[in-house]
Coordinates of C-alpha atoms and ligand atoms in Angstrom, one line a residue:
X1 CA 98.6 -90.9 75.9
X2 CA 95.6 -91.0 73.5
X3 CA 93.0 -88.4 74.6
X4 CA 89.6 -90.0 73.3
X5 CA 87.8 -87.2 70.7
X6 CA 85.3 -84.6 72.5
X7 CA 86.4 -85.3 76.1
X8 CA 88.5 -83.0 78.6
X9 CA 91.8 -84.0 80.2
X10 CA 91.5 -84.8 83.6
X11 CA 93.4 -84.3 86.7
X12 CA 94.7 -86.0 89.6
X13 CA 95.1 -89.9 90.0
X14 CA 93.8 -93.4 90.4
X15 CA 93.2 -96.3 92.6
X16 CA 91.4 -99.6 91.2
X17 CA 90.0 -102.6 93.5
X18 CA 89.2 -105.6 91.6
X19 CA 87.7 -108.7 92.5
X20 CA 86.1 -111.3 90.6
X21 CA 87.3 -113.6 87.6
X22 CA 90.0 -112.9 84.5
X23 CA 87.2 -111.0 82.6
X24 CA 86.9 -108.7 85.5
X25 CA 90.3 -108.4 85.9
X26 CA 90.7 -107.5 82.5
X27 CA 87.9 -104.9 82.4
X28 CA 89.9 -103.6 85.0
X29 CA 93.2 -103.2 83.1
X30 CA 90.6 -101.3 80.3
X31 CA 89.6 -98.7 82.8
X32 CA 93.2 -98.3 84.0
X33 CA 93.9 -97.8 80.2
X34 CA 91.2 -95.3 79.7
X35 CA 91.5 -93.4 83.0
X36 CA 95.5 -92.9 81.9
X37 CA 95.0 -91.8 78.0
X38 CA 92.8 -88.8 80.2
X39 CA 95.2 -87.9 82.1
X40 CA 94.9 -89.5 85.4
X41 CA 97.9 -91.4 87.1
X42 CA 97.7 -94.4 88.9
X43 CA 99.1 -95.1 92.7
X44 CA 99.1 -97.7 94.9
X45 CA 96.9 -97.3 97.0
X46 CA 93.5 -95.6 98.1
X47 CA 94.1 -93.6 100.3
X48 CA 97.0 -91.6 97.7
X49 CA 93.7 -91.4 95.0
X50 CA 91.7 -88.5 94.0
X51 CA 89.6 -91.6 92.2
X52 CA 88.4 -95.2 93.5
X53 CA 87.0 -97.5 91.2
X54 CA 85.7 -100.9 93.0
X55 CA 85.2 -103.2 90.3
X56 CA 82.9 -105.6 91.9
X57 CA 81.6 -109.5 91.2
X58 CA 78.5 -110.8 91.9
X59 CA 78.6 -114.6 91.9
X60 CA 78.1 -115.6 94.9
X61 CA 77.2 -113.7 98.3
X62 CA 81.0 -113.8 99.4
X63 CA 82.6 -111.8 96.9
X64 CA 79.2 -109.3 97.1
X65 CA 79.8 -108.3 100.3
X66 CA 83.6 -107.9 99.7
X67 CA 81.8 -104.5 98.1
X68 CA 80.0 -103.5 100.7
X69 CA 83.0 -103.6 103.6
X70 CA 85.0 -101.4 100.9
X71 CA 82.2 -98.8 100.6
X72 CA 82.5 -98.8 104.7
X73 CA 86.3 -98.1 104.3
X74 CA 85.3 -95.2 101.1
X75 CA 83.5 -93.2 104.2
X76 CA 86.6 -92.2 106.2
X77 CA 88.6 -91.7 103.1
X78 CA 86.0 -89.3 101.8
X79 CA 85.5 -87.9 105.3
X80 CA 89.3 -86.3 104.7
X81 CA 89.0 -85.7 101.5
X82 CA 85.6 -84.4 100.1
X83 CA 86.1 -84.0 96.4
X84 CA 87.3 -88.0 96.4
X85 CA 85.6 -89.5 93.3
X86 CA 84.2 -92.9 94.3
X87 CA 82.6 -95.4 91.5
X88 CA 81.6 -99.0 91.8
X89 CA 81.9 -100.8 88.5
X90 CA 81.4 -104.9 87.4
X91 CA 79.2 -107.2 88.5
X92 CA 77.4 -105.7 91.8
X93 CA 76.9 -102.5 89.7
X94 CA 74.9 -104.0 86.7
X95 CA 72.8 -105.6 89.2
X96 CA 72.1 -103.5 91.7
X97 CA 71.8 -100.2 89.4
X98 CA 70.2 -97.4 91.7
X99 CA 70.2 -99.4 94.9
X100 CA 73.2 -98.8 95.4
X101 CA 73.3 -95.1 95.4
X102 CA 70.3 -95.3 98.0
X103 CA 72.0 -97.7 100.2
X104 CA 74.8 -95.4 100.8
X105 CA 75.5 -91.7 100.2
X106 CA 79.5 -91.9 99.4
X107 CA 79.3 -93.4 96.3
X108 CA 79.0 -90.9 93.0
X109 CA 78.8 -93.3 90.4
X110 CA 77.8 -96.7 89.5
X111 CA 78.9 -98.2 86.5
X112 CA 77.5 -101.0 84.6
X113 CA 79.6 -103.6 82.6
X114 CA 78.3 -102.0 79.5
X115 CA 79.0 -98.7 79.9
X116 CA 83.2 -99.1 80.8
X117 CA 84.2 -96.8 78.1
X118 CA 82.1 -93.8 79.3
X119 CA 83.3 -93.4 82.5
X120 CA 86.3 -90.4 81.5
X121 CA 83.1 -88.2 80.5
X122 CA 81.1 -89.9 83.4
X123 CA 84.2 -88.3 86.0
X124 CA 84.1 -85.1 84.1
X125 CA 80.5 -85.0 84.8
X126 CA 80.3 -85.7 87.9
X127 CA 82.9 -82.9 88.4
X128 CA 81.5 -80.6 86.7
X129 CA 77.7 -81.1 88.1
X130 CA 78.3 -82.4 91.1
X131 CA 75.9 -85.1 90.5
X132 CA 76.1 -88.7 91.5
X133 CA 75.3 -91.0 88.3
X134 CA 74.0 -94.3 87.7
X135 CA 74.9 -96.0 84.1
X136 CA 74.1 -99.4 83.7
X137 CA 72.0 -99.8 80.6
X138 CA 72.9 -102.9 78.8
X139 CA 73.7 -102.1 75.2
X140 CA 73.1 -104.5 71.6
X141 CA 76.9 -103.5 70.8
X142 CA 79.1 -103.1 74.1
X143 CA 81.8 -100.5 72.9
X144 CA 84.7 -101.7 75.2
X145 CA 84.2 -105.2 73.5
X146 CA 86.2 -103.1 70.7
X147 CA 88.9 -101.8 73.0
X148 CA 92.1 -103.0 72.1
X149 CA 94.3 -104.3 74.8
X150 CA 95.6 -102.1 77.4
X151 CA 99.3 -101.1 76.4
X152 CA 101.5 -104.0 77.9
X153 CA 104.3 -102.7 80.0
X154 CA 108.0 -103.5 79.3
X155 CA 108.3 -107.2 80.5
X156 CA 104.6 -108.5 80.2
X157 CA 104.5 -112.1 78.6
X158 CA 101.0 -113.1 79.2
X159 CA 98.0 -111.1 78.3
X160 CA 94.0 -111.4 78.2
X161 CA 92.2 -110.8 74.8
X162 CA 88.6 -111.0 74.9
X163 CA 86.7 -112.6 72.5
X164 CA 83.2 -112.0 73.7
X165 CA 80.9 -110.9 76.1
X166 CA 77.9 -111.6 77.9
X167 CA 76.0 -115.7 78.7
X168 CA 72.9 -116.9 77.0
X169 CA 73.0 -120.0 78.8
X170 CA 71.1 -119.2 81.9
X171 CA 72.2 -122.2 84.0
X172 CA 69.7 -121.9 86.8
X173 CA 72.2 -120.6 89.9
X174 CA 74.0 -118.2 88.1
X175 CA 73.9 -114.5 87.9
X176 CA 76.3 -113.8 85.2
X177 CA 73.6 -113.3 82.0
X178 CA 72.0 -110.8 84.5
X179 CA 74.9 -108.9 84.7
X180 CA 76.8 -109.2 81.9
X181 CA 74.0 -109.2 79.1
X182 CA 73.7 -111.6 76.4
X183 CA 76.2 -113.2 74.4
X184 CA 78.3 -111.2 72.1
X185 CA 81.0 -112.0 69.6
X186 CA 83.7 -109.9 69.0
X187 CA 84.6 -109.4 64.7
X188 CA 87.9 -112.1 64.1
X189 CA 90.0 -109.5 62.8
X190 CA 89.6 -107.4 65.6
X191 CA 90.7 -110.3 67.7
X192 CA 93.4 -110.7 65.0
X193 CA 94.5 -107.2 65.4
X194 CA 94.9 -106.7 69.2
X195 CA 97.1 -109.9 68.6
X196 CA 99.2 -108.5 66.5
X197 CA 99.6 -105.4 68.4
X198 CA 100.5 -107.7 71.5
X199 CA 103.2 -109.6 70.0
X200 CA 104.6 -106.6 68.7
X201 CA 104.9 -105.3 72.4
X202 CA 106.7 -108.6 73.4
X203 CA 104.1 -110.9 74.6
X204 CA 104.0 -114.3 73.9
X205 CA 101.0 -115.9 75.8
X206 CA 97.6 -114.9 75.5
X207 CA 94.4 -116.3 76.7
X208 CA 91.5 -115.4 74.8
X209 CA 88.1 -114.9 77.6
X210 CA 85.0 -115.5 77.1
X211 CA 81.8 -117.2 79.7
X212 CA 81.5 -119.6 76.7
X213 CA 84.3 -119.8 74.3
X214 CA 83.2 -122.5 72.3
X215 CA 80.1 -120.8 71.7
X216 CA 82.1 -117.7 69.8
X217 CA 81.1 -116.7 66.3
X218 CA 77.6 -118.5 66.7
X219 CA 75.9 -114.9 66.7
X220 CA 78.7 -113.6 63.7
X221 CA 78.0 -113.6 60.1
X222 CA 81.4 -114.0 59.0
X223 CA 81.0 -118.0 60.0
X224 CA 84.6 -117.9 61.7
X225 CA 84.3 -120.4 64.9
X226 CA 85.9 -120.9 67.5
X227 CA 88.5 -123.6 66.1
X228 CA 89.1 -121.6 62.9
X229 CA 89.7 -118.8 65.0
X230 CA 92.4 -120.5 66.6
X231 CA 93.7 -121.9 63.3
X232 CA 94.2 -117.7 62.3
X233 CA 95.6 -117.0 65.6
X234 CA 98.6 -119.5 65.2
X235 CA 100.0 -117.9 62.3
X236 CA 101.0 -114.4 64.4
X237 CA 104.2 -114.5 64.3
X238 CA 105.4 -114.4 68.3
X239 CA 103.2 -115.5 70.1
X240 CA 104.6 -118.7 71.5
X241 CA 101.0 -119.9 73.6
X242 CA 97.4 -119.7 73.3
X243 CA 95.2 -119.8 76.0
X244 CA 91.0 -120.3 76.4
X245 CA 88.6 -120.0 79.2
X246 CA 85.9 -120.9 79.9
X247 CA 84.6 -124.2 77.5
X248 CA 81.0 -125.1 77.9
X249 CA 80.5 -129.1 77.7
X250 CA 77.7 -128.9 75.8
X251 CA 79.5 -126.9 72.9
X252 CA 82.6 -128.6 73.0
X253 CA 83.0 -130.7 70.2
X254 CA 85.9 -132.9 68.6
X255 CA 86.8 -129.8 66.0
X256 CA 87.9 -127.7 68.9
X257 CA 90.0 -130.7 70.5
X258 CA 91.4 -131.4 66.9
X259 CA 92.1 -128.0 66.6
X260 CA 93.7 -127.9 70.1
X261 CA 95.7 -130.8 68.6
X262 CA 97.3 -129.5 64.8
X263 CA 97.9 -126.0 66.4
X264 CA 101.1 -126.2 68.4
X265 CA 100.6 -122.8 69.9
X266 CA 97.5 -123.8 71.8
X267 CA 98.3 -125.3 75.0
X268 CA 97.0 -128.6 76.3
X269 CA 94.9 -127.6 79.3
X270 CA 90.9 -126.8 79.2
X271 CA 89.1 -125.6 81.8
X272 CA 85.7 -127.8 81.5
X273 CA 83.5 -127.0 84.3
X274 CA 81.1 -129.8 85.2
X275 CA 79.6 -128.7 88.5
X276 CA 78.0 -132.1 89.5
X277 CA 77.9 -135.6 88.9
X278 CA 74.5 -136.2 88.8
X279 CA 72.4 -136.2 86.0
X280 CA 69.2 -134.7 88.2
X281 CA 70.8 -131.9 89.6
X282 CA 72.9 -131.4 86.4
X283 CA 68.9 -131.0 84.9
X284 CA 68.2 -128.5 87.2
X285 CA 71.1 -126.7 86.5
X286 CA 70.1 -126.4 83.1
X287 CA 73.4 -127.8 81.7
X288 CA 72.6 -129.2 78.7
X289 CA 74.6 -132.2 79.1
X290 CA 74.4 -135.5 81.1
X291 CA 77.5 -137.4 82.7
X292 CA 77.5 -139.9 80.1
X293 CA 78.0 -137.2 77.9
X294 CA 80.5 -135.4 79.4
X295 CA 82.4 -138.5 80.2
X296 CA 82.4 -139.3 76.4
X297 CA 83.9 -136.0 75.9
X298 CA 86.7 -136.3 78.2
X299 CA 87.2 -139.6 76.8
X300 CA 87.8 -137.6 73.0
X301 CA 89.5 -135.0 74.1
X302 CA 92.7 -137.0 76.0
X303 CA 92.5 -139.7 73.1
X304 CA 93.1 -136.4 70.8
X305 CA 95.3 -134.5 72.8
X306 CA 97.9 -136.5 74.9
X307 CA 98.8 -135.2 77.9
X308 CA 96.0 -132.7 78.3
X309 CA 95.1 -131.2 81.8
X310 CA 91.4 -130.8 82.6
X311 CA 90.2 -128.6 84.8
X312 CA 87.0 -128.2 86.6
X313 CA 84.4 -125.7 88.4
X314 CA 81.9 -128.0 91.1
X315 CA 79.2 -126.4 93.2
X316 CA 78.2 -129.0 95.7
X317 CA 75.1 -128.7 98.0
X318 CA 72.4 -127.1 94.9
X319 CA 68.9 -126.7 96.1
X320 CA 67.7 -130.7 97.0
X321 CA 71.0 -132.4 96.3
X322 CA 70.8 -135.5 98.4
X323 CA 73.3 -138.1 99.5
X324 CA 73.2 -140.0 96.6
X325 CA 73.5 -136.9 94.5
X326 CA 76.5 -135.8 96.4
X327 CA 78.3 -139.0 96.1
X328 CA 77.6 -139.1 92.1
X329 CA 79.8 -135.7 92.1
X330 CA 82.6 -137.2 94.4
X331 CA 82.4 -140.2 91.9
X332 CA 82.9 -138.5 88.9
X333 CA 85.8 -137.1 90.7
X334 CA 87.5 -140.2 91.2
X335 CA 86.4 -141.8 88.0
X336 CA 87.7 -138.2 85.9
X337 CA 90.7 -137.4 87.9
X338 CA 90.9 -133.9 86.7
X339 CA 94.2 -132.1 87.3
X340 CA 92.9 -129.5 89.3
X341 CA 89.0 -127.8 90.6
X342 CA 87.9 -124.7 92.1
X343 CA 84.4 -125.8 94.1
X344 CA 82.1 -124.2 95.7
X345 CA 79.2 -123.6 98.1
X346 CA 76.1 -123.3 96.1
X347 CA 75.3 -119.5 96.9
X348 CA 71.4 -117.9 96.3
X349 CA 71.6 -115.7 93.7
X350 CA 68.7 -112.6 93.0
X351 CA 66.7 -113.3 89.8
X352 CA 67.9 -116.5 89.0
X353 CA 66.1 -119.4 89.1
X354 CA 67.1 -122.0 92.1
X355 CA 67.7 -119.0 94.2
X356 CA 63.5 -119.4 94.3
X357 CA 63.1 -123.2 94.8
X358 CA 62.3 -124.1 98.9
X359 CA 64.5 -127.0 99.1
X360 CA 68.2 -125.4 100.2
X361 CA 70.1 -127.1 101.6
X362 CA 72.2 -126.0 105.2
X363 CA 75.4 -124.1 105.8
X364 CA 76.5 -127.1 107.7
X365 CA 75.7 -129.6 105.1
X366 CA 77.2 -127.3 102.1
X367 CA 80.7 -127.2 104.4
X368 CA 80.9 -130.3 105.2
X369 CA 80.2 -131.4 101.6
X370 CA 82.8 -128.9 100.2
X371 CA 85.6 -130.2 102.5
X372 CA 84.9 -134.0 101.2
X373 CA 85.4 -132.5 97.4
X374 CA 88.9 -130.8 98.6
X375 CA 89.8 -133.9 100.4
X376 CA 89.6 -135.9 97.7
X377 CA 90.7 -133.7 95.2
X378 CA 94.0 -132.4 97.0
X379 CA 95.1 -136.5 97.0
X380 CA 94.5 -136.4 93.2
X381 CA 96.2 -133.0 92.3
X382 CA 99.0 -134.0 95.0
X383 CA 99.8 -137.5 93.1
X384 CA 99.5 -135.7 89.3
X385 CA 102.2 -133.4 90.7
X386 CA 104.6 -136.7 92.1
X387 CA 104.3 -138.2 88.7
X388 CA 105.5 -135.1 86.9
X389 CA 108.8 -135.2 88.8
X390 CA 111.5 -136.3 86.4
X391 CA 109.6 -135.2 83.3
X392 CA 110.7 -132.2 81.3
X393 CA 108.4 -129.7 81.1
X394 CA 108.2 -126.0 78.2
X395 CA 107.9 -123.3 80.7
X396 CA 107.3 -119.6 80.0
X397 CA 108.8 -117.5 82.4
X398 CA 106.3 -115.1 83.8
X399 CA 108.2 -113.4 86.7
X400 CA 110.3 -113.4 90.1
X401 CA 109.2 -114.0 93.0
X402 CA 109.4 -110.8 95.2
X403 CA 109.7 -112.7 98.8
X404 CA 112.2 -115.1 97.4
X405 CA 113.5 -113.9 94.4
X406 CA 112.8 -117.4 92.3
X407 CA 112.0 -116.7 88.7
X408 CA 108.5 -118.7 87.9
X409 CA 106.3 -119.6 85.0
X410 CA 103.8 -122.0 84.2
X411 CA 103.7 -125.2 81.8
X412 CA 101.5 -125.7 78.9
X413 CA 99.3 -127.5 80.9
X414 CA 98.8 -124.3 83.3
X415 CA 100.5 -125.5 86.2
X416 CA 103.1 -123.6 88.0
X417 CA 106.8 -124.5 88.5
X418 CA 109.0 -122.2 90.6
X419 CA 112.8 -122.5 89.6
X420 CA 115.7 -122.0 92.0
X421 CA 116.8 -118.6 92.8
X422 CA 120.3 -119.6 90.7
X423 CA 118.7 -120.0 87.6
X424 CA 120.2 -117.6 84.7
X425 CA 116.7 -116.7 83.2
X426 CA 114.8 -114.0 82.5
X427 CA 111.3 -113.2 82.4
X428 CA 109.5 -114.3 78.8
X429 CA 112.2 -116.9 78.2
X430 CA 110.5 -120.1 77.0
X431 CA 112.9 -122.7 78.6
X432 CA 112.5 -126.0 79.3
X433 CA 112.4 -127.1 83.1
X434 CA 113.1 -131.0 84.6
X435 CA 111.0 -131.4 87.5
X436 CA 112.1 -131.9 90.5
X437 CA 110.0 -131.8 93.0
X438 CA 106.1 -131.7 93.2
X439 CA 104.4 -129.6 95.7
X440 CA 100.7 -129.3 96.7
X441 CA 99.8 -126.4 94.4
X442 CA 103.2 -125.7 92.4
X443 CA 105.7 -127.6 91.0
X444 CA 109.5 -126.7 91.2
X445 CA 112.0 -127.2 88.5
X446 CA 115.6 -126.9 87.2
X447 CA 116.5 -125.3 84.0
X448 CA 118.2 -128.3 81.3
Ligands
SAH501 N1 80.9 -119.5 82.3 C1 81.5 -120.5 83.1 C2 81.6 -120.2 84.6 C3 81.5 -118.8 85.1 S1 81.2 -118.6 86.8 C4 80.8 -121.8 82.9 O1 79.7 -121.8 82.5 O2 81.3 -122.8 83.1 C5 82.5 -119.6 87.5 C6 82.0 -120.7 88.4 O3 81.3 -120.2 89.5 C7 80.9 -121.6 87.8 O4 81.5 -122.5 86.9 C8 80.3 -122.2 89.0 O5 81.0 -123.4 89.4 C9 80.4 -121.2 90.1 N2 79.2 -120.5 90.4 C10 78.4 -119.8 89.6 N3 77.2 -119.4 90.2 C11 77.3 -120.0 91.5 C12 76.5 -120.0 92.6 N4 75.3 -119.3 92.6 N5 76.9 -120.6 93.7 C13 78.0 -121.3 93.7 N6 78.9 -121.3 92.7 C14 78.5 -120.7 91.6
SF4_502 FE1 76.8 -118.8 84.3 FE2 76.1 -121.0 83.0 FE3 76.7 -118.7 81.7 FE4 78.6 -120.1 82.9 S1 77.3 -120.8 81.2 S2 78.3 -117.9 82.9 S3 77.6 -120.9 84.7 S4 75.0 -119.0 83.0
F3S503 FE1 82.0 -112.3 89.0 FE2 80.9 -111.1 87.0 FE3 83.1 -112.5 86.6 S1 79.9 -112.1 88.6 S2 82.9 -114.1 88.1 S3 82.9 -110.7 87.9 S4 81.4 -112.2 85.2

C-alpha cells in the first residue's frame, strides 16, 4: 500500500461500475488503485460496499441513461445503509456538474475526469463534513495523466498506458472535448517508465490510449511523436506487443505506418474510424478528411504493412444524411472491406454542434440504416475469418474461459481465437495457433 502524503487512511470497502470505452475503463482501474493505497478493499458487488463509484460515459443517450437506472438502484441500497458513500465519476459527471446533485439527493459526490486523483480526500471529506461535493473543474495539467499504471496482478498480460488526454478536434456530434478537456500529451519518459514498470510485473502487451494518438507530442516541446515514441517503446525489454487506439485519418501519415512496419513489437491492426462515406456529411462532421483521402491512406498503409487489419467506427443516419449519402457509407464498406466496425445510431449530444441543426433524421430510418451496415459487414468479417482457417497465427494467451475452461488470446491483428480445452498452455504464453475454424466473432485454433 502507498498512502498518498497529507491524507488519512480510510475504512471500509469498494464497489466500481464502469461503462464507457478503454480510457474509461482504465480511469477506472486508477481509482481502484487509489481507493486501495487508502485503505479501502474492493468486493464484488454493491450491495457488500461501504463506497460506489459509477464511472459514467456520455457518448450517446444510451450509455447516459445506463447512469441514471443505477442512481435508481443507489436509493434502496442507501435506504439500508445510510452512511453508503455514493459518487458518479467519467463522462456524465464532467458534463452535467451540479445537475446532478439537484436531480437526485442520493448522490454525495460528483467527480469530474479531471479531478480522479482527489477523490481519497474528496471521501474523507465528505465523511468528515457530511457534505455532498461537486469537483469537475477542468485543469491545464490533469494530475492522474501522471499516475502510473495500477499494480498488475499476478497473471495480467495485457495492460492500458495512456499517453494523453482530452480531444481538440471537435467533430460536430461528439461530446468527448466537452468532457474530457483539451488535448494533453503525456512527457515520453513517463510513458517510458510505466513501461518498464509493466514488464517488470510480467506483462507483455500494452496498448497505449489516447482519443487521437497520432496527434501525441504535437502540444510537447520535447519534439517526440507519435512514431518515435513507438521506435523507444520497442527497445523495453519484455514486452512482446504494442497496441494504439484510437488513430485519426487526418493525422495519420506514412511515418506512423512505416513505423508500424520496422518495429516488430507493434501489431498490425489500426483502429481508423471513418464514420461515413460521403464527403458532405463527412464536412459536416468536421473530419478533416475526404474519402479520396482516406481511401489513399488505406491504400499506404496495407502496401506498407502486409496483412494489416483495419478497423472502423460508422455513425449512420447524421443530421440530413439522405439516400445517396447512406449508400456512399455502405459503398465504402464494400469497396474497404475492413476486418471488423462498431456503428452506430447517430445520438444528439448537449453542446455540440449537429445536436442543434433541424434536419434529424427518424428512429426508424436510423434502425433500419444500422441493420443494412451490420448486414453487410457480418458477410465481410464472416469470410475474413473462413480465409484465416489453415493459416498460422502468434497468439498471446490472455486467459480461460470460465464457462468452458478454453484458454484464449488474441492475434496481432486483434482478433480472437479460442483454443481447445486440451491445450497445455498457460496464460501469457506467446504460442503460435493453426486455425481451424472461423466463427462469426472469434476464431478457434490449435496449438503447433
Ligand atoms: N476519438 C475517436 C472516437 C471516440 S468516440 C475518433 O475520433 O475516432 C467512439 C465512436 O463513437 C466514434 O468514433 C463515433 O463513431 C461514435 N460516436 C461519437 N459520438 C457519437 C454520437 N453523437 N452519436 C453516435 N455515435 C457517436
Ligand atoms: Fe470525438 Fe472527434 Fe475527438 Fe474522436 S476526434 S473524440 S470523434 S471530437
Ligand atoms: Fe464515453 Fe467519455 Fe469514453 S464519453 S466513450 S467514456 S471518453
Amino acid at each position: 500500500m502507498e498512502q498518498r502524503p497529507g491524507t488519512e487512511l480510510l475504512k471500509g470497502s469498494y464497489y466500481i461500475e464502469t461503462y464507457g470505452c478503454q480510457m474509461n475503463e482504465h480511469d477506472s482501474e486508477k481509482i481502484a488503485q487509489l481507493l486501495e493505497d487508502q485503505g479501502l478493499c474492493p468486493v464484488d458487488t454493491a450491495e457488500m460496499a461501504d463506497v460506489i463509484v459509477i464511472n459514467t460515459c456520455a457518448i450517446r443517450e444510451k450509455p447516459e441513461h445506463k447512469v441514471y437506472s443505477a442512481l435508481g438502484k443507489l436509493r434502496a441500497l442507501k435506504k439500508r445503509k445510510p452512511d453508503l458513500i455514493s459518487i458518479v465519476a467519467g463522462c456524465v459527471a464532467q458534463q452535467q456538474k451540479q445537475e446532478l446533485l439537484k436531480r437526485t439527493d442520493v448522490l454525495d459526490c460528483v467527480l469530474g475526469t479531471h479531478a480522479i486523483s482527489e477523490l481519497p480526500a474528496l471521501i474523507s471529506r465528505i465523511r468528515r463534513e457530511r457534505r455532498r461535493v461537486c469537483e469537475t473543474e477542468f485543469r491545464r495539467d490533469v494530475t492522474s495523466l501522471h499516475m502510473s499504471a495500477p499494480r498488475k496482478g499476478a497473471g495480467s498480460v495485457c495492460s492500458y498506458v495512456t499517453i494523453m488526454q482530452g480531444c481538440s478536434n471537435f467533430c460536430t456530434y461528439c461530446v468527448v472535448p466537452y468532457t474530457r478537456g483539451p488535448e494533453q500529451s503525456r512527457q515520453a519518459y513517463e510513458i517510458i517508465n510505466e513501461v518498464q514498470q509493466l514488464a517488470r510485473s510480467g506483462v507483455r502487451e500494452i496498448t497505449l490510449l489516447g482519443q487521437n494518438v497520432n496527434a501525441y507530442g504535437k502540444d510537447l516541446k520535447d519534439g517526440v511523436r507519435f512514431p518515435e515514441l513507438l521506435r523507444q517503446l520497442s527497445h523495453i525489454d519484455g514486452i512482446a506487443r504494442v497496441r494504439f487506439t484510437t488513430s485519426h485519418p487526418r493525422d495519420f501519415h506514412e511515418d506512423l505506418a512505416a513505423a508500424m512496419r520496422d518495429v516488430e513489437a507493434v501489431c498490425e491492426h489500426v483502429h481508423l474510424p471513418l464514420q461515413a462515406g460521403s464527403d458532405r456529411i463527412l464536412r459536416e462532421m468536421r473530419r478533416g478528411y475526404t474519402y479520396e483521402e482516406y481511401l489513399e491512406k488505406i491504400r499506404f498503409l496495407r502496401e506498407m504493412v502486409p496483412h494489416v487489419a483495419v478497423t472502423t467506427d460508422i455513425i449512420v443516419g447524421f443530421p440530413g444524411e439522405t439516400r445517396e449519402d447512406f449508400e456512399a457509407t455502405c459503398q465504402a464498406l464494400q469497396t474497404i472491406r475492413f476486418d471488423q466496425i462498431f456503428s452506430f445510431k447517430y445520438s444528439v449530444r448537449p453542446q455540440t454542434v449537429a445536436g442543434s441543426l433541424n434536419n434529424h433524421l427518424s428512429e426508424d430510418v436510423k434502425k433500419l440504416r444500422l441493420a443494412m451496415v451490420h448486414d453487410i459487414q457480418s458477410a465481410i468479417t464472416q469470410q475474413y475469418h473462413t480465409d484465416t482457417v489453415g493459416s498460422v497465427e502468434e497468439v498471446l494467451i490472455e486467459g480461460i474461459r470460465t464457462a468452458t475452461g478454453q484458454p484464449f488470446g488474441r492475434t496481432r491483428t486483434g482478433k480472437i481465437v479460442n483454443l481447445e480445452v486440451s491445450e497445455n498452455v498457460f496464460i501469457g504464453d506467446l504460442i503460435q495457433a493453426k486455425i481451424i475454424k472461423g466463427l462469426k466473432h472469434s476464431l478457434v485454433g490449435k496449438k503447433v
